[in-house]
Amino acid sequence: MFPASRIFMEDPKSEGSDEESLGASNELGDVHLDMPFSASGVKTGLFSTTSVHELLECPVCTNSMYPPIHQCPNGHTLCSNCKLRVHNQCPTCRHELGNIRCLALEKVAGSLELPCKHQAMGCAGIFLYYEKLKHEQSCRFRPYNCPYAGSECPITGGIPAIVTHLKNDHKVDMHDGCTFNHRYVKANPHEVENATWMLTVFNCFGEHFCLHFEAFLLGMAPVYMAFLRFMGEDEEAKKFSYSLEVGGSGRKLVWQGVPRSIRDGHKKVRDSHDGLIIHRNMAVFFSGGNRQELKLRVTGRIWKEE
């Protein structure tokens, strides 16, 4: 980490070389770029990508800096987010920052090609510096968030790690197979807002799926909802379909759809109503008995589209 971004690039030729006179120098603020050229016009003697990347590291947050990159009159740089955090005072020399842009460093950054930060997870992409951040936000190898809906779980990771986490930490039921038959029982169906969130994971076709069942208020109407999410990317999720069925007393409701990827947050899927929705009065009717207890049996299956 460098307290000040001061770049000096030169050709390691001996003094008096004929090529020395071909060097082109560009000075912006306190950052200097000496870019020598060979006789063929090709740039030589540049810093390694790693060294320049270190210069692009913000000394405050240690993240990579993207335009606008700010600098103080003494040449110390930092990112735009940290400029706000330090109240316009250079964290290195305490000089007032002002509104000086480090244009030379921004130009150098634009020429870099770097690997995705998810390279260890399998991404082989190489991107220009300013395209790298955009790619990483949607990279298919980025970690998945924990799909457990009953809490704001901070755990992230690959699918195998998330499955293990759900089993060991959230005590989620795990099932093998592509069909299911689940019974949901609640003592007081009128307390919809306090209903327990339920999650079951299925291992099917070598993939994992999350079956959610929960209660919430749809406007002012209490409802129960069941839906399926695919533990993987959206393009893979679209290769599957599923059906859900609930009923009783000679009636039934059937839902057929495509599982959503867990890349889509649980609340996003729920609020889009992409699943089997059962209004409370219908749910109580399906339950039979004295209408004081909810007893819903939800059946379904998952299949792969040809």
PDB file of C-alpha atoms in Angstrom, residues 26-295:
ATOM      1  CA  ASN A  26       3.768  13.601 -19.317  1.00  0.00           C
ATOM      2  CA  GLU A  27       3.317  15.439 -16.031  1.00  0.00           C
ATOM      3  CA  LEU A  28      -0.087  16.011 -14.412  1.00  0.00           C
ATOM      4  CA  GLY A  29      -0.128  17.444 -10.910  1.00  0.00           C
ATOM      5  CA  ASP A  30       2.383  15.512  -8.814  1.00  0.00           C
ATOM      6  CA  VAL A  31       2.073  12.264 -10.760  1.00  0.00           C
ATOM      7  CA  HIS A  32       4.688  11.716 -13.483  1.00  0.00           C
ATOM      8  CA  LEU A  33       4.552   9.301 -16.378  1.00  0.00           C
ATOM      9  CA  ASP A  34       7.769   8.761 -18.329  1.00  0.00           C
ATOM     10  CA  MET A  35       6.899   6.526 -21.259  1.00  0.00           C
ATOM     11  CA  PRO A  36       9.991   5.638 -23.331  1.00  0.00           C
ATOM     12  CA  PHE A  37       9.584   4.110 -26.755  1.00  0.00           C
ATOM     13  CA  SER A  38      11.842   1.754 -28.631  1.00  0.00           C
ATOM     14  CA  ALA A  39      12.925   2.525 -32.161  1.00  0.00           C
ATOM     15  CA  SER A  40       9.917   0.573 -33.390  1.00  0.00           C
ATOM     16  CA  GLY A  41       7.541   2.789 -31.414  1.00  0.00           C
ATOM     17  CA  VAL A  42       6.618   0.158 -28.802  1.00  0.00           C
ATOM     18  CA  LYS A  43       6.395   1.243 -25.135  1.00  0.00           C
ATOM     19  CA  THR A  44       9.090  -0.322 -22.985  1.00  0.00           C
ATOM     20  CA  GLY A  45      10.171  -0.428 -19.373  1.00  0.00           C
ATOM     21  CA  LEU A  46       6.675  -0.164 -17.836  1.00  0.00           C
ATOM     22  CA  PHE A  47       5.966  -1.162 -14.261  1.00  0.00           C
ATOM     23  CA  SER A  48       4.460  -4.592 -13.800  1.00  0.00           C
ATOM     24  CA  THR A  49       0.661  -4.837 -13.660  1.00  0.00           C
ATOM     25  CA  THR A  50       0.919  -5.843 -10.015  1.00  0.00           C
ATOM     26  CA  SER A  51       2.935  -2.735  -9.096  1.00  0.00           C
ATOM     27  CA  VAL A  52       0.539  -0.392 -10.891  1.00  0.00           C
ATOM     28  CA  HIS A  53      -2.414  -2.183  -9.324  1.00  0.00           C
ATOM     29  CA  GLU A  54      -0.893  -1.505  -5.903  1.00  0.00           C
ATOM     30  CA  LEU A  55      -0.659   2.177  -6.798  1.00  0.00           C
ATOM     31  CA  LEU A  56      -4.364   2.105  -7.599  1.00  0.00           C
ATOM     32  CA  GLU A  57      -5.166   0.840  -4.104  1.00  0.00           C
ATOM     33  CA  CYS A  58      -6.853   3.471  -1.959  1.00  0.00           C
ATOM     34  CA  PRO A  59      -4.721   4.067   1.168  1.00  0.00           C
ATOM     35  CA  VAL A  60      -7.843   4.445   3.320  1.00  0.00           C
ATOM     36  CA  CYS A  61     -10.195   1.576   2.372  1.00  0.00           C
ATOM     37  CA  THR A  62      -7.580  -0.476   0.405  1.00  0.00           C
ATOM     38  CA  ASN A  63     -10.100  -1.043  -2.407  1.00  0.00           C
ATOM     39  CA  SER A  64      -9.207  -0.330  -6.023  1.00  0.00           C
ATOM     40  CA  MET A  65      -9.783   3.286  -7.016  1.00  0.00           C
ATOM     41  CA  TYR A  66     -12.104   4.140  -9.901  1.00  0.00           C
ATOM     42  CA  PRO A  67     -12.750   7.590 -11.413  1.00  0.00           C
ATOM     43  CA  PRO A  68     -12.914  10.117 -10.060  1.00  0.00           C
ATOM     44  CA  ILE A  69      -9.556   9.526  -8.347  1.00  0.00           C
ATOM     45  CA  HIS A  70      -8.694  12.477  -6.106  1.00  0.00           C
ATOM     46  CA  GLN A  71      -5.340  13.794  -4.968  1.00  0.00           C
ATOM     47  CA  CYS A  72      -4.113  16.474  -2.611  1.00  0.00           C
ATOM     48  CA  PRO A  73      -1.621  19.201  -3.726  1.00  0.00           C
ATOM     49  CA  ASN A  74       1.194  16.951  -2.469  1.00  0.00           C
ATOM     50  CA  GLY A  75       0.171  14.070  -4.770  1.00  0.00           C
ATOM     51  CA  HIS A  76      -1.442  11.712  -2.238  1.00  0.00           C
ATOM     52  CA  THR A  77      -4.426   9.939  -3.787  1.00  0.00           C
ATOM     53  CA  LEU A  78      -7.612   8.353  -2.499  1.00  0.00           C
ATOM     54  CA  CYS A  79     -10.961   7.178  -3.854  1.00  0.00           C
ATOM     55  CA  SER A  80     -14.088   9.321  -4.094  1.00  0.00           C
ATOM     56  CA  ASN A  81     -15.909   7.431  -1.341  1.00  0.00           C
ATOM     57  CA  CYS A  82     -13.088   7.980   1.143  1.00  0.00           C
ATOM     58  CA  LYS A  83     -12.797  11.656   0.171  1.00  0.00           C
ATOM     59  CA  LEU A  84     -16.215  12.131   1.748  1.00  0.00           C
ATOM     60  CA  ARG A  85     -15.272  10.079   4.789  1.00  0.00           C
ATOM     61  CA  VAL A  86     -12.146  12.100   5.595  1.00  0.00           C
ATOM     62  CA  HIS A  87     -14.037  15.407   5.341  1.00  0.00           C
ATOM     63  CA  ASN A  88     -11.895  16.754   2.482  1.00  0.00           C
ATOM     64  CA  GLN A  89      -8.641  16.375   4.447  1.00  0.00           C
ATOM     65  CA  CYS A  90      -5.758  14.287   3.082  1.00  0.00           C
ATOM     66  CA  PRO A  91      -5.301  11.303   5.420  1.00  0.00           C
ATOM     67  CA  THR A  92      -1.551  11.239   4.683  1.00  0.00           C
ATOM     68  CA  CYS A  93      -0.400  14.858   5.040  1.00  0.00           C
ATOM     69  CA  ARG A  94      -3.569  16.483   6.467  1.00  0.00           C
ATOM     70  CA  HIS A  95      -3.589  19.044   3.670  1.00  0.00           C
ATOM     71  CA  GLU A  96      -6.948  20.183   2.323  1.00  0.00           C
ATOM     72  CA  LEU A  97      -7.851  17.976  -0.639  1.00  0.00           C
ATOM     73  CA  GLY A  98      -9.806  20.425  -2.756  1.00  0.00           C
ATOM     74  CA  ASN A  99     -11.095  19.106  -6.096  1.00  0.00           C
ATOM     75  CA  ILE A 100      -7.919  17.973  -7.833  1.00  0.00           C
ATOM     76  CA  ARG A 101      -8.328  14.935 -10.112  1.00  0.00           C
ATOM     77  CA  CYS A 102      -5.436  12.566 -10.667  1.00  0.00           C
ATOM     78  CA  LEU A 103      -5.927  12.289 -14.430  1.00  0.00           C
ATOM     79  CA  ALA A 104      -2.651  10.479 -15.046  1.00  0.00           C
ATOM     80  CA  LEU A 105      -3.519   7.660 -12.651  1.00  0.00           C
ATOM     81  CA  GLU A 106      -7.007   7.402 -14.137  1.00  0.00           C
ATOM     82  CA  LYS A 107      -5.453   7.041 -17.596  1.00  0.00           C
ATOM     83  CA  VAL A 108      -3.029   4.354 -16.423  1.00  0.00           C
ATOM     84  CA  ALA A 109      -5.906   2.467 -14.798  1.00  0.00           C
ATOM     85  CA  GLY A 110      -7.833   2.472 -18.057  1.00  0.00           C
ATOM     86  CA  SER A 111      -5.027   0.563 -19.801  1.00  0.00           C
ATOM     87  CA  LEU A 112      -4.740  -2.299 -17.296  1.00  0.00           C
ATOM     88  CA  GLU A 113      -6.064  -5.807 -17.886  1.00  0.00           C
ATOM     89  CA  LEU A 114      -6.744  -7.770 -14.697  1.00  0.00           C
ATOM     90  CA  PRO A 115      -8.264 -11.141 -13.720  1.00  0.00           C
ATOM     91  CA  CYS A 116     -11.658 -11.310 -12.030  1.00  0.00           C
ATOM     92  CA  LYS A 117     -11.453 -11.379  -8.237  1.00  0.00           C
ATOM     93  CA  HIS A 118     -13.433 -14.645  -8.364  1.00  0.00           C
ATOM     94  CA  GLN A 119     -10.618 -16.362 -10.270  1.00  0.00           C
ATOM     95  CA  ALA A 120     -10.126 -18.876  -7.446  1.00  0.00           C
ATOM     96  CA  MET A 121     -13.791 -19.901  -7.815  1.00  0.00           C
ATOM     97  CA  GLY A 122     -13.314 -20.695 -11.513  1.00  0.00           C
ATOM     98  CA  CYS A 123     -13.654 -17.436 -13.470  1.00  0.00           C
ATOM     99  CA  ALA A 124     -10.995 -17.289 -16.188  1.00  0.00           C
ATOM    100  CA  GLY A 125     -11.968 -13.851 -17.523  1.00  0.00           C
ATOM    101  CA  ILE A 126      -9.460 -11.017 -18.026  1.00  0.00           C
ATOM    102  CA  PHE A 127     -10.936  -7.519 -18.099  1.00  0.00           C
ATOM    103  CA  LEU A 128      -9.939  -3.928 -18.576  1.00  0.00           C
ATOM    104  CA  TYR A 129      -9.628  -2.206 -15.214  1.00  0.00           C
ATOM    105  CA  TYR A 130     -12.839  -0.197 -15.527  1.00  0.00           C
ATOM    106  CA  GLU A 131     -14.826  -3.177 -16.874  1.00  0.00           C
ATOM    107  CA  LYS A 132     -13.639  -5.513 -14.128  1.00  0.00           C
ATOM    108  CA  LEU A 133     -15.834  -4.032 -11.392  1.00  0.00           C
ATOM    109  CA  LYS A 134     -18.988  -4.256 -13.526  1.00  0.00           C
ATOM    110  CA  HIS A 135     -18.224  -7.854 -14.437  1.00  0.00           C
ATOM    111  CA  GLU A 136     -17.582  -8.898 -10.833  1.00  0.00           C
ATOM    112  CA  GLN A 137     -21.022  -7.644  -9.782  1.00  0.00           C
ATOM    113  CA  SER A 138     -22.665 -10.213 -12.075  1.00  0.00           C
ATOM    114  CA  CYS A 139     -19.938 -12.858 -12.396  1.00  0.00           C
ATOM    115  CA  ARG A 140     -21.482 -16.334 -12.361  1.00  0.00           C
ATOM    116  CA  PHE A 141     -18.671 -17.487 -10.067  1.00  0.00           C
ATOM    117  CA  ARG A 142     -19.364 -14.901  -7.353  1.00  0.00           C
ATOM    118  CA  PRO A 143     -20.469 -16.333  -3.972  1.00  0.00           C
ATOM    119  CA  TYR A 144     -24.129 -17.082  -3.304  1.00  0.00           C
ATOM    120  CA  ASN A 145     -26.018 -15.602  -0.371  1.00  0.00           C
ATOM    121  CA  CYS A 146     -27.573 -17.978   2.134  1.00  0.00           C
ATOM    122  CA  PRO A 147     -31.182 -18.601   0.954  1.00  0.00           C
ATOM    123  CA  TYR A 148     -32.558 -19.128   4.465  1.00  0.00           C
ATOM    124  CA  ALA A 149     -35.418 -16.647   4.788  1.00  0.00           C
ATOM    125  CA  GLY A 150     -36.031 -16.689   8.523  1.00  0.00           C
ATOM    126  CA  SER A 151     -33.090 -14.391   9.302  1.00  0.00           C
ATOM    127  CA  GLU A 152     -30.650 -12.031   7.637  1.00  0.00           C
ATOM    128  CA  CYS A 153     -27.919 -14.651   7.442  1.00  0.00           C
ATOM    129  CA  PRO A 154     -24.560 -13.143   6.372  1.00  0.00           C
ATOM    130  CA  ILE A 155     -23.017 -16.416   5.146  1.00  0.00           C
ATOM    131  CA  THR A 156     -21.930 -16.577   1.486  1.00  0.00           C
ATOM    132  CA  GLY A 157     -20.134 -19.233  -0.537  1.00  0.00           C
ATOM    133  CA  GLY A 158     -20.344 -21.816  -3.289  1.00  0.00           C
ATOM    134  CA  ILE A 159     -23.339 -24.158  -3.555  1.00  0.00           C
ATOM    135  CA  PRO A 160     -21.710 -27.137  -1.727  1.00  0.00           C
ATOM    136  CA  ALA A 161     -20.715 -24.855   1.158  1.00  0.00           C
ATOM    137  CA  ILE A 162     -24.177 -23.240   1.310  1.00  0.00           C
ATOM    138  CA  VAL A 163     -25.893 -26.662   1.351  1.00  0.00           C
ATOM    139  CA  THR A 164     -23.669 -27.793   4.235  1.00  0.00           C
ATOM    140  CA  HIS A 165     -24.339 -24.525   6.057  1.00  0.00           C
ATOM    141  CA  LEU A 166     -28.127 -24.916   5.696  1.00  0.00           C
ATOM    142  CA  LYS A 167     -27.956 -28.462   7.045  1.00  0.00           C
ATOM    143  CA  ASN A 168     -25.598 -27.851   9.955  1.00  0.00           C
ATOM    144  CA  ASP A 169     -26.374 -24.306  11.044  1.00  0.00           C
ATOM    145  CA  HIS A 170     -30.038 -23.803  10.119  1.00  0.00           C
ATOM    146  CA  LYS A 171     -31.018 -27.477  10.625  1.00  0.00           C
ATOM    147  CA  VAL A 172     -32.885 -27.478   7.303  1.00  0.00           C
ATOM    148  CA  ASP A 173     -34.508 -30.769   6.235  1.00  0.00           C
ATOM    149  CA  MET A 174     -32.676 -32.404   3.324  1.00  0.00           C
ATOM    150  CA  HIS A 175     -34.428 -34.785   0.916  1.00  0.00           C
ATOM    151  CA  ASP A 176     -33.331 -36.798  -2.116  1.00  0.00           C
ATOM    152  CA  GLY A 177     -35.808 -37.118  -4.961  1.00  0.00           C
ATOM    153  CA  CYS A 178     -37.908 -35.034  -7.337  1.00  0.00           C
ATOM    154  CA  THR A 179     -41.321 -35.457  -5.711  1.00  0.00           C
ATOM    155  CA  PHE A 180     -42.501 -34.238  -2.338  1.00  0.00           C
ATOM    156  CA  ASN A 181     -45.470 -34.502  -0.022  1.00  0.00           C
ATOM    157  CA  HIS A 182     -45.318 -32.105   2.927  1.00  0.00           C
ATOM    158  CA  ARG A 183     -47.781 -31.301   5.659  1.00  0.00           C
ATOM    159  CA  TYR A 184     -47.782 -27.884   7.302  1.00  0.00           C
ATOM    160  CA  VAL A 185     -49.549 -27.529  10.634  1.00  0.00           C
ATOM    161  CA  LYS A 186     -50.159 -24.341  12.605  1.00  0.00           C
ATOM    162  CA  ALA A 187     -52.165 -24.106  15.813  1.00  0.00           C
ATOM    163  CA  ASN A 188     -53.606 -20.620  15.188  1.00  0.00           C
ATOM    164  CA  PRO A 189     -54.042 -19.805  11.490  1.00  0.00           C
ATOM    165  CA  HIS A 190     -55.277 -16.293  12.330  1.00  0.00           C
ATOM    166  CA  GLU A 191     -51.789 -15.148  13.391  1.00  0.00           C
ATOM    167  CA  VAL A 192     -50.482 -14.971   9.851  1.00  0.00           C
ATOM    168  CA  GLU A 193     -47.881 -12.279  10.507  1.00  0.00           C
ATOM    169  CA  ASN A 194     -46.230 -14.514  13.120  1.00  0.00           C
ATOM    170  CA  ALA A 195     -46.193 -17.679  11.043  1.00  0.00           C
ATOM    171  CA  THR A 196     -42.978 -19.690  10.971  1.00  0.00           C
ATOM    172  CA  TRP A 197     -40.804 -19.562   7.846  1.00  0.00           C
ATOM    173  CA  MET A 198     -40.136 -23.060   6.537  1.00  0.00           C
ATOM    174  CA  LEU A 199     -37.466 -24.262   4.116  1.00  0.00           C
ATOM    175  CA  THR A 200     -36.739 -27.703   2.703  1.00  0.00           C
ATOM    176  CA  VAL A 201     -33.851 -28.578   0.359  1.00  0.00           C
ATOM    177  CA  PHE A 202     -34.174 -31.239  -2.359  1.00  0.00           C
ATOM    178  CA  ASN A 203     -31.352 -33.019  -4.174  1.00  0.00           C
ATOM    179  CA  CYS A 204     -32.744 -33.718  -7.632  1.00  0.00           C
ATOM    180  CA  PHE A 205     -31.083 -34.301 -11.046  1.00  0.00           C
ATOM    181  CA  GLY A 206     -27.740 -33.654  -9.343  1.00  0.00           C
ATOM    182  CA  GLU A 207     -28.875 -30.135  -8.385  1.00  0.00           C
ATOM    183  CA  HIS A 208     -30.315 -28.573  -5.232  1.00  0.00           C
ATOM    184  CA  PHE A 209     -33.670 -26.826  -4.884  1.00  0.00           C
ATOM    185  CA  CYS A 210     -35.184 -24.826  -2.001  1.00  0.00           C
ATOM    186  CA  LEU A 211     -38.897 -25.241  -1.260  1.00  0.00           C
ATOM    187  CA  HIS A 212     -40.236 -22.268   0.709  1.00  0.00           C
ATOM    188  CA  PHE A 213     -43.511 -22.166   2.607  1.00  0.00           C
ATOM    189  CA  GLU A 214     -44.521 -19.100   4.589  1.00  0.00           C
ATOM    190  CA  ALA A 215     -47.310 -16.730   5.574  1.00  0.00           C
ATOM    191  CA  PHE A 216     -47.528 -12.977   5.102  1.00  0.00           C
ATOM    192  CA  LEU A 217     -49.990 -10.171   4.448  1.00  0.00           C
ATOM    193  CA  LEU A 218     -50.774  -9.508   0.790  1.00  0.00           C
ATOM    194  CA  GLY A 219     -52.099  -5.992   1.168  1.00  0.00           C
ATOM    195  CA  MET A 220     -54.585  -6.510   3.985  1.00  0.00           C
ATOM    196  CA  ALA A 221     -55.290 -10.143   3.077  1.00  0.00           C
ATOM    197  CA  PRO A 222     -53.480 -12.921   5.024  1.00  0.00           C
ATOM    198  CA  VAL A 223     -52.055 -15.526   2.642  1.00  0.00           C
ATOM    199  CA  TYR A 224     -49.850 -18.603   2.607  1.00  0.00           C
ATOM    200  CA  MET A 225     -47.360 -19.099  -0.205  1.00  0.00           C
ATOM    201  CA  ALA A 226     -45.173 -21.946  -1.483  1.00  0.00           C
ATOM    202  CA  PHE A 227     -42.486 -21.548  -4.145  1.00  0.00           C
ATOM    203  CA  LEU A 228     -39.311 -23.213  -5.383  1.00  0.00           C
ATOM    204  CA  ARG A 229     -35.848 -21.703  -5.883  1.00  0.00           C
ATOM    205  CA  PHE A 230     -32.923 -23.234  -7.765  1.00  0.00           C
ATOM    206  CA  MET A 231     -29.498 -23.258  -6.118  1.00  0.00           C
ATOM    207  CA  GLY A 232     -27.523 -22.028  -9.114  1.00  0.00           C
ATOM    208  CA  GLU A 233     -27.638 -19.546 -11.983  1.00  0.00           C
ATOM    209  CA  ASP A 234     -30.812 -18.328 -13.675  1.00  0.00           C
ATOM    210  CA  GLU A 235     -29.934 -19.846 -17.068  1.00  0.00           C
ATOM    211  CA  GLU A 236     -29.631 -23.253 -15.381  1.00  0.00           C
ATOM    212  CA  ALA A 237     -32.856 -22.764 -13.418  1.00  0.00           C
ATOM    213  CA  LYS A 238     -34.783 -22.305 -16.670  1.00  0.00           C
ATOM    214  CA  LYS A 239     -33.978 -25.897 -17.634  1.00  0.00           C
ATOM    215  CA  PHE A 240     -36.398 -27.110 -14.934  1.00  0.00           C
ATOM    216  CA  SER A 241     -40.094 -26.829 -14.135  1.00  0.00           C
ATOM    217  CA  TYR A 242     -42.125 -27.719 -11.067  1.00  0.00           C
ATOM    218  CA  SER A 243     -45.708 -28.096  -9.913  1.00  0.00           C
ATOM    219  CA  LEU A 244     -47.356 -27.579  -6.521  1.00  0.00           C
ATOM    220  CA  GLU A 245     -50.763 -28.805  -5.428  1.00  0.00           C
ATOM    221  CA  VAL A 246     -52.798 -28.211  -2.294  1.00  0.00           C
ATOM    222  CA  GLY A 247     -56.391 -29.170  -1.538  1.00  0.00           C
ATOM    223  CA  GLY A 248     -59.007 -30.763   0.641  1.00  0.00           C
ATOM    224  CA  SER A 249     -62.728 -31.405   0.871  1.00  0.00           C
ATOM    225  CA  GLY A 250     -62.849 -32.328  -2.818  1.00  0.00           C
ATOM    226  CA  ARG A 251     -61.146 -29.110  -3.999  1.00  0.00           C
ATOM    227  CA  LYS A 252     -57.592 -28.313  -5.005  1.00  0.00           C
ATOM    228  CA  LEU A 253     -55.301 -25.539  -6.241  1.00  0.00           C
ATOM    229  CA  VAL A 254     -52.485 -26.299  -8.680  1.00  0.00           C
ATOM    230  CA  TRP A 255     -49.461 -24.164  -9.582  1.00  0.00           C
ATOM    231  CA  GLN A 256     -46.923 -24.823 -12.321  1.00  0.00           C
ATOM    232  CA  GLY A 257     -43.882 -22.684 -12.921  1.00  0.00           C
ATOM    233  CA  VAL A 258     -40.131 -22.365 -13.354  1.00  0.00           C
ATOM    234  CA  PRO A 259     -37.918 -22.240 -10.248  1.00  0.00           C
ATOM    235  CA  ARG A 260     -36.198 -18.925  -9.606  1.00  0.00           C
ATOM    236  CA  SER A 261     -32.462 -18.758  -9.010  1.00  0.00           C
ATOM    237  CA  ILE A 262     -31.324 -17.992  -5.467  1.00  0.00           C
ATOM    238  CA  ARG A 263     -29.552 -15.029  -7.079  1.00  0.00           C
ATOM    239  CA  ASP A 264     -33.008 -13.468  -6.832  1.00  0.00           C
ATOM    240  CA  GLY A 265     -33.530 -12.574  -3.199  1.00  0.00           C
ATOM    241  CA  HIS A 266     -36.212 -14.374  -1.258  1.00  0.00           C
ATOM    242  CA  LYS A 267     -38.250 -11.190  -0.772  1.00  0.00           C
ATOM    243  CA  LYS A 268     -38.030 -10.367  -4.490  1.00  0.00           C
ATOM    244  CA  VAL A 269     -39.520 -13.747  -5.426  1.00  0.00           C
ATOM    245  CA  ARG A 270     -42.196 -13.545  -2.745  1.00  0.00           C
ATOM    246  CA  ASP A 271     -43.228 -10.000  -3.651  1.00  0.00           C
ATOM    247  CA  SER A 272     -43.521 -10.959  -7.331  1.00  0.00           C
ATOM    248  CA  HIS A 273     -46.110 -13.604  -6.274  1.00  0.00           C
ATOM    249  CA  ASP A 274     -44.258 -16.196  -8.354  1.00  0.00           C
ATOM    250  CA  GLY A 275     -45.615 -19.280  -6.638  1.00  0.00           C
ATOM    251  CA  LEU A 276     -48.672 -21.022  -5.187  1.00  0.00           C
ATOM    252  CA  ILE A 277     -50.676 -18.494  -3.142  1.00  0.00           C
ATOM    253  CA  ILE A 278     -53.421 -19.689  -0.785  1.00  0.00           C
ATOM    254  CA  HIS A 279     -55.682 -17.158   0.906  1.00  0.00           C
ATOM    255  CA  ARG A 280     -56.280 -17.844   4.596  1.00  0.00           C
ATOM    256  CA  ASN A 281     -60.002 -18.610   4.269  1.00  0.00           C
ATOM    257  CA  MET A 282     -59.244 -21.151   1.544  1.00  0.00           C
ATOM    258  CA  ALA A 283     -56.386 -22.614   3.578  1.00  0.00           C
ATOM    259  CA  VAL A 284     -58.661 -23.045   6.599  1.00  0.00           C
ATOM    260  CA  PHE A 285     -61.320 -24.608   4.372  1.00  0.00           C
ATOM    261  CA  PHE A 286     -58.787 -27.095   3.020  1.00  0.00           C
ATOM    262  CA  SER A 287     -57.805 -27.913   6.611  1.00  0.00           C
ATOM    263  CA  GLY A 288     -61.352 -29.022   7.554  1.00  0.00           C
ATOM    264  CA  GLY A 289     -62.164 -29.693  11.196  1.00  0.00           C
ATOM    265  CA  ASN A 290     -63.117 -26.857  13.514  1.00  0.00           C
ATOM    266  CA  ARG A 291     -61.192 -24.177  11.541  1.00  0.00           C
ATOM    267  CA  GLN A 292     -59.001 -23.573  14.600  1.00  0.00           C
ATOM    268  CA  GLU A 293     -55.955 -25.358  13.208  1.00  0.00           C
ATOM    269  CA  LEU A 294     -54.185 -25.135   9.886  1.00  0.00           C
ATOM    270  CA  LYS A 295     -53.420 -28.487   8.261  1.00  0.00           C
TER     271      LYS A 295
END
